[in-house]
Amino acid sequence: MKVTAYDYHLPKEQIAQSPLELRAACKLMVLSRTDQSIVHSRFDDIKSYLKSGDLLVINNTKVVPAKLLLYRDKTLGKIDALLVSKEGSGNELWRVILSKRKGMEPGTVLLSEKKELTAVIKSLIDDEYLIEFIDTTGESLSESIKEIGFAPLPPYIKRKDKNTEKAFKNKDKTDYQTVFARFDGSIAAPTAGMHFTPDLIQELKNFGVEFVEITHHIGKGTFKPIKSDEIENHHMDKEYFEIDDISADKINKAKLAGRRVITVGTSSTRALETACIDPVKGLIAPGKAWTGLFVTDGYKYKVIDAIITNFHLPKSTNLVMTCVFGGKEYILKAYNEAVAQKYRFYSYGDAMFLS
């Protein structure tokens, strides 16, 4: 199918630049595949649309401050560097996406602002640079970035200049995270989970909703744009996930008892669908694995019964995935309704509950 079939118009002013102070006070669009209804509500009223016995699957991955501000050794030109993944277990050799390519030849030396880090470009592999980092403090890069790194905000969240970005540094690190984040590993947040607060989670538990944690580390594949004309030609980068025995057992018991399994976010959805071992009953296997699942037209969901998600970018893999679950015409109608009703979009935006 043509990628243009998954397009819609969004005014720039509706792209949320920061979360609401009260996260659960965001808008919630409630959709039902059964009657094709569109209901406008608030996220803190989501209990009204859940049932006692529902099981919510949340992603406990933690976003690492994987964005660095680096400077050319001689010209001092500023360069954004996004750490994608570490290569091997020896030297601090990392795959990195740089905001500039001009002059970034092998041997080029980059420095952090206070020169704690020296980065030497080794090679270019597709759209990623292989860079060796040398930390003058003696710490590993994974430790150093906790102090000097920035939250890897998506490019549509703008900070006017580097001074503004520095002023927002610690706030962004807190904002671009869920309250149940536990395990370092993501370079993008599981944003559907950011609407939950400790109070709301407790309220839902008291109501009889069960929460189950899995870990799915989100990489660049989640936000990689579809550049091919036909969506089937898009290559989805693999991402790592873990589902332990206890979580898998709880999910399987819910499926066998006829209770709804509701994923919070597309990352949790991809993990569960990949882990499925019984498509008829919707049962999954525990384990540690990589998923390159790209849900496209014709895919039959096996495990999930409903999904809580944000409003995604036009022509994105996450929008395609949502359309496959809810029906393309219905979902795009809902998106256009959200635009008309001034919903806030993308990572810091409003939410959708689709059942």
mmCIF file of C-alpha atoms in Angstrom:
data_model
loop_
_atom_site.group_PDB
_atom_site.id
_atom_site.type_symbol
_atom_site.label_atom_id
_atom_site.label_comp_id
_atom_site.label_asym_id
_atom_site.label_seq_id
_atom_site.Cartn_x
_atom_site.Cartn_y
_atom_site.Cartn_z
ATOM 1 C CA MET A 1 0.000 0.000 0.000
ATOM 2 C CA LYS A 2 1.134 3.556 -0.741
ATOM 3 C CA VAL A 3 2.565 5.425 2.248
ATOM 4 C CA THR A 4 0.503 8.451 1.197
ATOM 5 C CA ALA A 5 -2.604 6.519 2.302
ATOM 6 C CA TYR A 6 -1.477 7.129 5.879
ATOM 7 C CA ASP A 7 -1.167 10.891 5.668
ATOM 8 C CA TYR A 8 -3.082 13.689 7.391
ATOM 9 C CA HIS A 9 -2.639 17.428 7.861
ATOM 10 C CA LEU A 10 -1.507 18.708 11.250
ATOM 11 C CA PRO A 11 -0.980 22.410 12.056
ATOM 12 C CA LYS A 12 2.454 22.927 13.627
ATOM 13 C CA GLU A 13 0.966 24.660 16.656
ATOM 14 C CA GLN A 14 -0.675 21.377 17.709
ATOM 15 C CA ILE A 15 2.669 19.611 18.116
ATOM 16 C CA ALA A 16 3.142 19.576 21.900
ATOM 17 C CA GLN A 17 6.456 21.074 22.998
ATOM 18 C CA SER A 18 6.197 20.086 26.665
ATOM 19 C CA PRO A 19 3.979 17.853 28.802
ATOM 20 C CA LEU A 20 1.096 19.226 30.811
ATOM 21 C CA GLU A 21 1.973 20.051 34.404
ATOM 22 C CA LEU A 22 -0.682 17.531 35.440
ATOM 23 C CA ARG A 23 0.086 14.682 33.052
ATOM 24 C CA ALA A 24 -3.158 12.776 33.560
ATOM 25 C CA ALA A 25 -5.167 15.919 32.750
ATOM 26 C CA CYS A 26 -4.504 15.516 29.027
ATOM 27 C CA LYS A 27 -7.280 14.800 26.572
ATOM 28 C CA LEU A 28 -8.250 11.188 25.905
ATOM 29 C CA MET A 29 -9.983 10.110 22.725
ATOM 30 C CA VAL A 30 -11.906 6.876 23.283
ATOM 31 C CA LEU A 31 -12.480 4.735 20.206
ATOM 32 C CA SER A 32 -14.464 1.528 19.796
ATOM 33 C CA ARG A 33 -13.935 -0.736 16.813
ATOM 34 C CA THR A 34 -17.358 -2.257 17.494
ATOM 35 C CA ASP A 35 -19.543 0.808 16.990
ATOM 36 C CA GLN A 36 -16.978 3.169 15.379
ATOM 37 C CA SER A 37 -17.742 5.824 17.994
ATOM 38 C CA ILE A 38 -15.511 8.755 18.907
ATOM 39 C CA VAL A 39 -15.738 9.980 22.520
ATOM 40 C CA HIS A 40 -13.787 12.916 23.966
ATOM 41 C CA SER A 41 -12.667 12.566 27.561
ATOM 42 C CA ARG A 42 -9.662 13.079 29.850
ATOM 43 C CA PHE A 43 -6.950 10.617 30.702
ATOM 44 C CA ASP A 44 -7.613 10.861 34.433
ATOM 45 C CA ASP A 45 -11.080 9.466 33.683
ATOM 46 C CA ILE A 46 -9.765 6.388 31.861
ATOM 47 C CA LYS A 47 -11.178 4.181 34.618
ATOM 48 C CA SER A 48 -14.626 4.827 33.113
ATOM 49 C CA TYR A 49 -13.552 2.933 29.996
ATOM 50 C CA LEU A 50 -11.765 0.053 31.719
ATOM 51 C CA LYS A 51 -13.175 -3.013 33.428
ATOM 52 C CA SER A 52 -12.216 -4.736 36.648
ATOM 53 C CA GLY A 53 -9.994 -7.601 35.537
ATOM 54 C CA ASP A 54 -8.408 -5.747 32.636
ATOM 55 C CA LEU A 55 -4.656 -6.275 32.383
ATOM 56 C CA LEU A 56 -2.471 -3.330 31.348
ATOM 57 C CA VAL A 57 0.980 -4.094 29.938
ATOM 58 C CA ILE A 58 3.454 -1.277 30.600
ATOM 59 C CA ASN A 59 7.005 -0.811 29.316
ATOM 60 C CA ASN A 60 9.478 -0.159 32.153
ATOM 61 C CA THR A 61 12.375 0.857 29.901
ATOM 62 C CA LYS A 62 14.245 4.004 30.933
ATOM 63 C CA VAL A 63 15.369 6.666 28.479
ATOM 64 C CA VAL A 64 19.088 7.341 28.709
ATOM 65 C CA PRO A 65 20.386 10.904 28.200
ATOM 66 C CA ALA A 66 21.906 9.811 24.908
ATOM 67 C CA LYS A 67 22.212 13.210 23.236
ATOM 68 C CA LEU A 68 25.562 14.986 23.459
ATOM 69 C CA LEU A 69 26.587 18.465 22.378
ATOM 70 C CA LEU A 70 29.959 18.161 20.681
ATOM 71 C CA TYR A 71 32.231 20.727 19.055
ATOM 72 C CA ARG A 72 34.710 20.614 16.194
ATOM 73 C CA ASP A 73 38.261 20.546 17.503
ATOM 74 C CA LYS A 74 39.335 23.530 15.425
ATOM 75 C CA THR A 75 36.281 25.407 14.220
ATOM 76 C CA LEU A 76 34.198 24.901 17.412
ATOM 77 C CA GLY A 77 31.091 24.299 15.315
ATOM 78 C CA LYS A 78 28.317 22.758 17.429
ATOM 79 C CA ILE A 79 27.123 19.258 16.552
ATOM 80 C CA ASP A 80 24.320 17.192 18.076
ATOM 81 C CA ALA A 81 25.319 13.569 18.613
ATOM 82 C CA LEU A 82 22.769 10.825 19.330
ATOM 83 C CA LEU A 83 24.260 7.666 20.802
ATOM 84 C CA VAL A 84 22.519 4.717 19.142
ATOM 85 C CA SER A 85 24.353 1.650 20.440
ATOM 86 C CA LYS A 86 27.670 0.460 21.851
ATOM 87 C CA GLU A 87 29.825 -1.777 19.689
ATOM 88 C CA GLY A 88 31.284 -4.750 21.554
ATOM 89 C CA SER A 89 32.426 -4.855 25.170
ATOM 90 C CA GLY A 90 35.926 -3.401 24.855
ATOM 91 C CA ASN A 91 36.720 0.190 23.880
ATOM 92 C CA GLU A 92 34.112 2.954 24.025
ATOM 93 C CA LEU A 93 33.179 2.487 20.380
ATOM 94 C CA TRP A 94 29.639 3.667 19.615
ATOM 95 C CA ARG A 95 27.285 4.009 16.666
ATOM 96 C CA VAL A 96 26.248 7.660 16.575
ATOM 97 C CA ILE A 97 23.944 9.847 14.484
ATOM 98 C CA LEU A 98 25.428 13.321 13.933
ATOM 99 C CA SER A 99 23.427 16.426 13.045
ATOM 100 C CA LYS A 100 26.067 17.462 10.492
ATOM 101 C CA ARG A 101 27.939 15.478 7.859
ATOM 102 C CA LYS A 102 30.079 18.129 6.233
ATOM 103 C CA GLY A 103 33.656 17.738 7.387
ATOM 104 C CA MET A 104 32.919 14.583 9.379
ATOM 105 C CA GLU A 105 35.597 12.403 7.816
ATOM 106 C CA PRO A 106 37.408 9.553 9.591
ATOM 107 C CA GLY A 107 39.998 11.012 11.950
ATOM 108 C CA THR A 108 37.931 14.113 12.775
ATOM 109 C CA VAL A 109 38.117 14.952 16.496
ATOM 110 C CA LEU A 110 35.117 16.267 18.430
ATOM 111 C CA LEU A 111 35.041 17.508 22.020
ATOM 112 C CA SER A 112 32.416 17.961 24.709
ATOM 113 C CA GLU A 113 31.973 21.528 25.997
ATOM 114 C CA LYS A 114 34.217 21.122 29.049
ATOM 115 C CA LYS A 115 36.467 18.685 27.198
ATOM 116 C CA GLU A 116 35.561 15.755 29.473
ATOM 117 C CA LEU A 117 35.063 13.724 26.290
ATOM 118 C CA THR A 118 37.140 13.369 23.179
ATOM 119 C CA ALA A 119 35.372 11.728 20.248
ATOM 120 C CA VAL A 120 37.287 10.402 17.258
ATOM 121 C CA ILE A 121 35.346 9.497 14.116
ATOM 122 C CA LYS A 122 36.409 6.088 12.811
ATOM 123 C CA SER A 123 34.034 5.443 9.895
ATOM 124 C CA LEU A 124 30.581 5.975 8.423
ATOM 125 C CA ILE A 125 28.170 3.024 8.216
ATOM 126 C CA ASP A 126 24.963 3.936 6.355
ATOM 127 C CA ASP A 127 23.577 6.910 8.324
ATOM 128 C CA GLU A 128 25.586 6.216 11.488
ATOM 129 C CA TYR A 129 29.123 7.146 12.438
ATOM 130 C CA LEU A 130 31.369 4.755 14.302
ATOM 131 C CA ILE A 131 32.994 6.933 16.976
ATOM 132 C CA GLU A 132 35.492 6.135 19.714
ATOM 133 C CA PHE A 133 35.040 8.122 22.923
ATOM 134 C CA ILE A 134 37.812 8.847 25.413
ATOM 135 C CA ASP A 135 36.681 10.065 28.838
ATOM 136 C CA THR A 136 39.280 12.119 30.703
ATOM 137 C CA THR A 137 37.491 11.481 34.024
ATOM 138 C CA GLY A 138 38.132 7.766 33.721
ATOM 139 C CA GLU A 139 34.454 6.847 33.784
ATOM 140 C CA SER A 140 32.611 4.813 31.181
ATOM 141 C CA LEU A 141 30.603 6.790 28.655
ATOM 142 C CA SER A 142 27.410 5.190 30.004
ATOM 143 C CA GLU A 143 28.142 6.837 33.362
ATOM 144 C CA SER A 144 29.392 10.156 31.973
ATOM 145 C CA ILE A 145 26.263 10.827 29.924
ATOM 146 C CA LYS A 146 24.133 10.733 33.077
ATOM 147 C CA GLU A 147 25.747 14.048 33.941
ATOM 148 C CA ILE A 148 26.623 15.684 30.617
ATOM 149 C CA GLY A 149 24.015 14.078 28.341
ATOM 150 C CA PHE A 150 20.685 15.573 27.280
ATOM 151 C CA ALA A 151 17.316 13.866 26.862
ATOM 152 C CA PRO A 152 17.142 12.593 23.253
ATOM 153 C CA LEU A 153 14.036 14.577 22.392
ATOM 154 C CA PRO A 154 12.575 13.974 18.930
ATOM 155 C CA PRO A 155 13.334 16.676 16.348
ATOM 156 C CA TYR A 156 9.780 18.063 16.363
ATOM 157 C CA ILE A 157 10.236 19.182 20.010
ATOM 158 C CA LYS A 158 12.081 22.442 19.596
ATOM 159 C CA ARG A 159 14.340 24.308 21.987
ATOM 160 C CA LYS A 160 15.009 27.766 20.540
ATOM 161 C CA ASP A 161 18.771 27.609 20.945
ATOM 162 C CA LYS A 162 21.519 25.780 22.825
ATOM 163 C CA ASN A 163 21.147 28.086 25.847
ATOM 164 C CA THR A 164 17.467 27.223 26.083
ATOM 165 C CA GLU A 165 18.297 23.548 25.693
ATOM 166 C CA LYS A 166 20.809 23.779 28.539
ATOM 167 C CA ALA A 167 18.262 25.582 30.740
ATOM 168 C CA PHE A 168 15.738 22.778 30.120
ATOM 169 C CA LYS A 169 18.362 20.019 30.485
ATOM 170 C CA ASN A 170 17.330 18.536 33.840
ATOM 171 C CA LYS A 171 13.623 19.190 33.326
ATOM 172 C CA ASP A 172 13.662 17.398 29.981
ATOM 173 C CA LYS A 173 15.418 14.409 31.548
ATOM 174 C CA THR A 174 12.552 14.116 34.047
ATOM 175 C CA ASP A 175 9.706 14.989 31.690
ATOM 176 C CA TYR A 176 10.768 12.595 28.923
ATOM 177 C CA GLN A 177 10.313 9.547 31.161
ATOM 178 C CA THR A 178 7.513 7.418 32.597
ATOM 179 C CA VAL A 179 6.977 7.107 36.352
ATOM 180 C CA PHE A 180 7.590 3.355 36.078
ATOM 181 C CA ALA A 181 10.883 3.600 34.132
ATOM 182 C CA ARG A 182 13.459 1.242 35.680
ATOM 183 C CA PHE A 183 15.943 -0.185 33.186
ATOM 184 C CA ASP A 184 18.292 1.967 31.081
ATOM 185 C CA GLY A 185 18.228 1.269 27.362
ATOM 186 C CA SER A 186 15.972 3.519 25.269
ATOM 187 C CA ILE A 187 16.751 6.525 23.098
ATOM 188 C CA ALA A 188 13.057 7.381 22.755
ATOM 189 C CA ALA A 189 10.356 7.299 25.407
ATOM 190 C CA PRO A 190 7.370 4.913 25.483
ATOM 191 C CA THR A 191 5.229 8.030 25.397
ATOM 192 C CA ALA A 192 1.806 6.435 25.956
ATOM 193 C CA GLY A 193 2.988 5.563 29.452
ATOM 194 C CA MET A 194 3.859 9.158 30.311
ATOM 195 C CA HIS A 195 0.215 9.990 31.082
ATOM 196 C CA PHE A 196 0.153 7.692 34.115
ATOM 197 C CA THR A 197 0.827 9.069 37.597
ATOM 198 C CA PRO A 198 1.361 7.069 40.808
ATOM 199 C CA ASP A 199 -2.064 8.168 42.066
ATOM 200 C CA LEU A 200 -3.826 7.119 38.870
ATOM 201 C CA ILE A 201 -2.057 3.747 38.849
ATOM 202 C CA GLN A 202 -3.138 3.117 42.440
ATOM 203 C CA GLU A 203 -6.711 4.186 41.651
ATOM 204 C CA LEU A 204 -6.858 1.709 38.766
ATOM 205 C CA LYS A 205 -5.358 -1.077 40.880
ATOM 206 C CA ASN A 206 -7.965 -0.441 43.581
ATOM 207 C CA PHE A 207 -10.624 -0.694 40.865
ATOM 208 C CA GLY A 208 -9.349 -4.137 39.881
ATOM 209 C CA VAL A 209 -7.062 -3.367 36.928
ATOM 210 C CA GLU A 210 -3.881 -5.456 36.882
ATOM 211 C CA PHE A 211 -0.541 -4.021 35.782
ATOM 212 C CA VAL A 212 2.205 -6.133 34.228
ATOM 213 C CA GLU A 213 5.679 -4.845 33.346
ATOM 214 C CA ILE A 214 7.806 -5.813 30.376
ATOM 215 C CA THR A 215 10.993 -4.204 29.065
ATOM 216 C CA HIS A 216 11.274 -3.049 25.454
ATOM 217 C CA HIS A 217 14.225 -0.792 24.696
ATOM 218 C CA ILE A 218 13.216 1.695 22.025
ATOM 219 C CA GLY A 219 15.812 2.489 19.383
ATOM 220 C CA LYS A 220 15.916 4.584 16.245
ATOM 221 C CA GLY A 221 13.697 2.086 14.412
ATOM 222 C CA THR A 222 10.594 3.337 16.198
ATOM 223 C CA PHE A 223 10.948 6.865 14.822
ATOM 224 C CA LYS A 224 12.662 6.004 11.537
ATOM 225 C CA PRO A 225 10.491 7.537 8.789
ATOM 226 C CA ILE A 226 9.020 5.476 5.977
ATOM 227 C CA LYS A 227 10.884 6.706 2.908
ATOM 228 C CA SER A 228 9.710 4.108 0.408
ATOM 229 C CA ASP A 229 6.571 4.742 -1.670
ATOM 230 C CA GLU A 230 5.189 1.323 -0.719
ATOM 231 C CA ILE A 231 5.080 0.730 3.032
ATOM 232 C CA GLU A 232 5.854 -2.963 2.543
ATOM 233 C CA ASN A 233 9.332 -1.973 1.298
ATOM 234 C CA HIS A 234 10.204 -0.239 4.576
ATOM 235 C CA HIS A 235 12.835 -1.973 6.718
ATOM 236 C CA MET A 236 12.128 -1.931 10.470
ATOM 237 C CA ASP A 237 15.242 -1.888 12.658
ATOM 238 C CA LYS A 238 15.259 -4.490 15.399
ATOM 239 C CA GLU A 239 14.740 -3.608 19.068
ATOM 240 C CA TYR A 240 15.478 -5.658 22.187
ATOM 241 C CA PHE A 241 12.791 -6.762 24.635
ATOM 242 C CA GLU A 242 12.410 -8.952 27.705
ATOM 243 C CA ILE A 243 9.315 -10.626 29.147
ATOM 244 C CA ASP A 244 9.954 -12.535 32.376
ATOM 245 C CA ASP A 245 8.183 -15.708 33.480
ATOM 246 C CA ILE A 246 5.887 -13.951 35.936
ATOM 247 C CA SER A 247 4.697 -11.347 33.431
ATOM 248 C CA ALA A 248 4.151 -13.934 30.697
ATOM 249 C CA ASP A 249 2.182 -16.121 33.114
ATOM 250 C CA LYS A 250 -0.089 -13.231 34.126
ATOM 251 C CA ILE A 251 -0.718 -12.280 30.498
ATOM 252 C CA ASN A 252 -1.524 -15.887 29.560
ATOM 253 C CA LYS A 253 -3.861 -16.324 32.519
ATOM 254 C CA ALA A 254 -5.738 -13.174 31.474
ATOM 255 C CA LYS A 255 -6.090 -14.464 27.894
ATOM 256 C CA LEU A 256 -7.334 -17.894 29.041
ATOM 257 C CA ALA A 257 -9.831 -16.262 31.424
ATOM 258 C CA GLY A 258 -11.219 -14.012 28.677
ATOM 259 C CA ARG A 259 -9.958 -10.828 30.326
ATOM 260 C CA ARG A 260 -8.738 -7.972 28.144
ATOM 261 C CA VAL A 261 -5.003 -7.556 27.593
ATOM 262 C CA ILE A 262 -4.390 -3.862 26.943
ATOM 263 C CA THR A 263 -0.970 -2.663 25.861
ATOM 264 C CA VAL A 264 0.249 0.779 26.847
ATOM 265 C CA GLY A 265 2.067 1.923 23.736
ATOM 266 C CA THR A 266 3.198 0.476 20.430
ATOM 267 C CA SER A 267 6.463 -0.857 21.871
ATOM 268 C CA SER A 268 4.626 -3.134 24.329
ATOM 269 C CA THR A 269 2.352 -4.179 21.477
ATOM 270 C CA ARG A 270 5.214 -5.205 19.202
ATOM 271 C CA ALA A 271 6.874 -7.145 22.014
ATOM 272 C CA LEU A 272 3.737 -9.147 22.871
ATOM 273 C CA GLU A 273 2.849 -9.862 19.260
ATOM 274 C CA THR A 274 6.415 -11.038 18.593
ATOM 275 C CA ALA A 275 6.387 -13.278 21.689
ATOM 276 C CA CYS A 276 3.127 -15.000 20.682
ATOM 277 C CA ILE A 277 3.374 -18.817 20.474
ATOM 278 C CA ASP A 278 -0.333 -19.626 20.204
ATOM 279 C CA PRO A 279 -2.138 -17.369 17.704
ATOM 280 C CA VAL A 280 -5.510 -18.973 18.429
ATOM 281 C CA LYS A 281 -5.472 -18.439 22.187
ATOM 282 C CA GLY A 282 -3.164 -15.413 22.094
ATOM 283 C CA LEU A 283 -0.611 -16.949 24.449
ATOM 284 C CA ILE A 284 2.976 -15.740 24.679
ATOM 285 C CA ALA A 285 6.347 -17.163 25.728
ATOM 286 C CA PRO A 286 8.688 -15.482 28.204
ATOM 287 C CA GLY A 287 12.193 -14.681 27.069
ATOM 288 C CA LYS A 288 14.730 -12.193 25.783
ATOM 289 C CA ALA A 289 14.632 -11.442 22.075
ATOM 290 C CA TRP A 290 14.837 -8.872 19.296
ATOM 291 C CA THR A 291 11.837 -7.782 17.296
ATOM 292 C CA GLY A 292 11.777 -6.332 13.819
ATOM 293 C CA LEU A 293 8.004 -6.680 13.548
ATOM 294 C CA PHE A 294 6.467 -4.126 11.198
ATOM 295 C CA VAL A 295 2.702 -4.338 11.347
ATOM 296 C CA THR A 296 1.239 -3.586 7.921
ATOM 297 C CA ASP A 297 -2.082 -4.013 6.158
ATOM 298 C CA GLY A 298 -3.318 -7.601 6.426
ATOM 299 C CA TYR A 299 -1.629 -8.377 9.729
ATOM 300 C CA LYS A 300 -3.882 -10.162 12.235
ATOM 301 C CA TYR A 301 -3.322 -9.195 15.859
ATOM 302 C CA LYS A 302 -2.971 -12.264 18.060
ATOM 303 C CA VAL A 303 -2.542 -11.095 21.650
ATOM 304 C CA ILE A 304 -3.771 -7.593 22.361
ATOM 305 C CA ASP A 305 -7.435 -6.680 22.841
ATOM 306 C CA ALA A 306 -7.004 -2.911 23.159
ATOM 307 C CA ILE A 307 -4.259 -0.301 23.121
ATOM 308 C CA ILE A 308 -3.511 2.997 24.824
ATOM 309 C CA THR A 309 -1.385 5.128 22.542
ATOM 310 C CA ASN A 310 -0.516 8.680 21.539
ATOM 311 C CA PHE A 311 -1.251 10.434 18.249
ATOM 312 C CA HIS A 312 1.525 9.576 15.809
ATOM 313 C CA LEU A 313 3.282 11.303 12.934
ATOM 314 C CA PRO A 314 1.801 11.133 9.440
ATOM 315 C CA LYS A 315 3.164 8.293 7.304
ATOM 316 C CA SER A 316 4.870 6.680 10.318
ATOM 317 C CA THR A 317 5.173 3.009 11.245
ATOM 318 C CA ASN A 318 3.252 3.633 14.482
ATOM 319 C CA LEU A 319 0.346 5.237 12.625
ATOM 320 C CA VAL A 320 0.241 2.310 10.190
ATOM 321 C CA MET A 321 0.251 -0.072 13.147
ATOM 322 C CA THR A 322 -2.656 1.756 14.800
ATOM 323 C CA CYS A 323 -4.615 1.831 11.552
ATOM 324 C CA VAL A 324 -4.188 -1.912 11.081
ATOM 325 C CA PHE A 325 -5.617 -2.512 14.567
ATOM 326 C CA GLY A 326 -8.493 -0.046 14.359
ATOM 327 C CA GLY A 327 -9.191 0.183 10.625
ATOM 328 C CA LYS A 328 -7.566 2.831 8.438
ATOM 329 C CA GLU A 329 -10.639 4.885 7.562
ATOM 330 C CA TYR A 330 -11.857 4.937 11.161
ATOM 331 C CA ILE A 331 -8.479 5.892 12.625
ATOM 332 C CA LEU A 332 -7.798 8.622 10.068
ATOM 333 C CA LYS A 333 -11.300 9.990 10.683
ATOM 334 C CA ALA A 334 -10.473 10.065 14.398
ATOM 335 C CA TYR A 335 -7.164 11.820 13.709
ATOM 336 C CA ASN A 336 -8.897 14.503 11.655
ATOM 337 C CA GLU A 337 -11.416 14.907 14.472
ATOM 338 C CA ALA A 338 -8.531 15.293 16.935
ATOM 339 C CA VAL A 339 -7.040 18.024 14.759
ATOM 340 C CA ALA A 340 -10.401 19.818 14.617
ATOM 341 C CA GLN A 341 -10.795 19.535 18.406
ATOM 342 C CA LYS A 342 -7.317 20.998 18.985
ATOM 343 C CA TYR A 343 -5.755 17.903 20.504
ATOM 344 C CA ARG A 344 -2.031 18.062 21.263
ATOM 345 C CA PHE A 345 -0.003 15.629 19.141
ATOM 346 C CA TYR A 346 3.051 13.383 19.341
ATOM 347 C CA SER A 347 5.313 12.559 22.295
ATOM 348 C CA TYR A 348 4.117 15.192 24.777
ATOM 349 C CA GLY A 349 0.593 15.224 23.367
ATOM 350 C CA ASP A 350 -2.776 13.707 24.195
ATOM 351 C CA ALA A 351 -3.802 10.056 24.274
ATOM 352 C CA MET A 352 -6.106 7.565 22.581
ATOM 353 C CA PHE A 353 -7.759 4.443 23.998
ATOM 354 C CA LEU A 354 -8.662 2.066 21.198
ATOM 355 C CA SER A 355 -10.635 -1.081 21.991
#
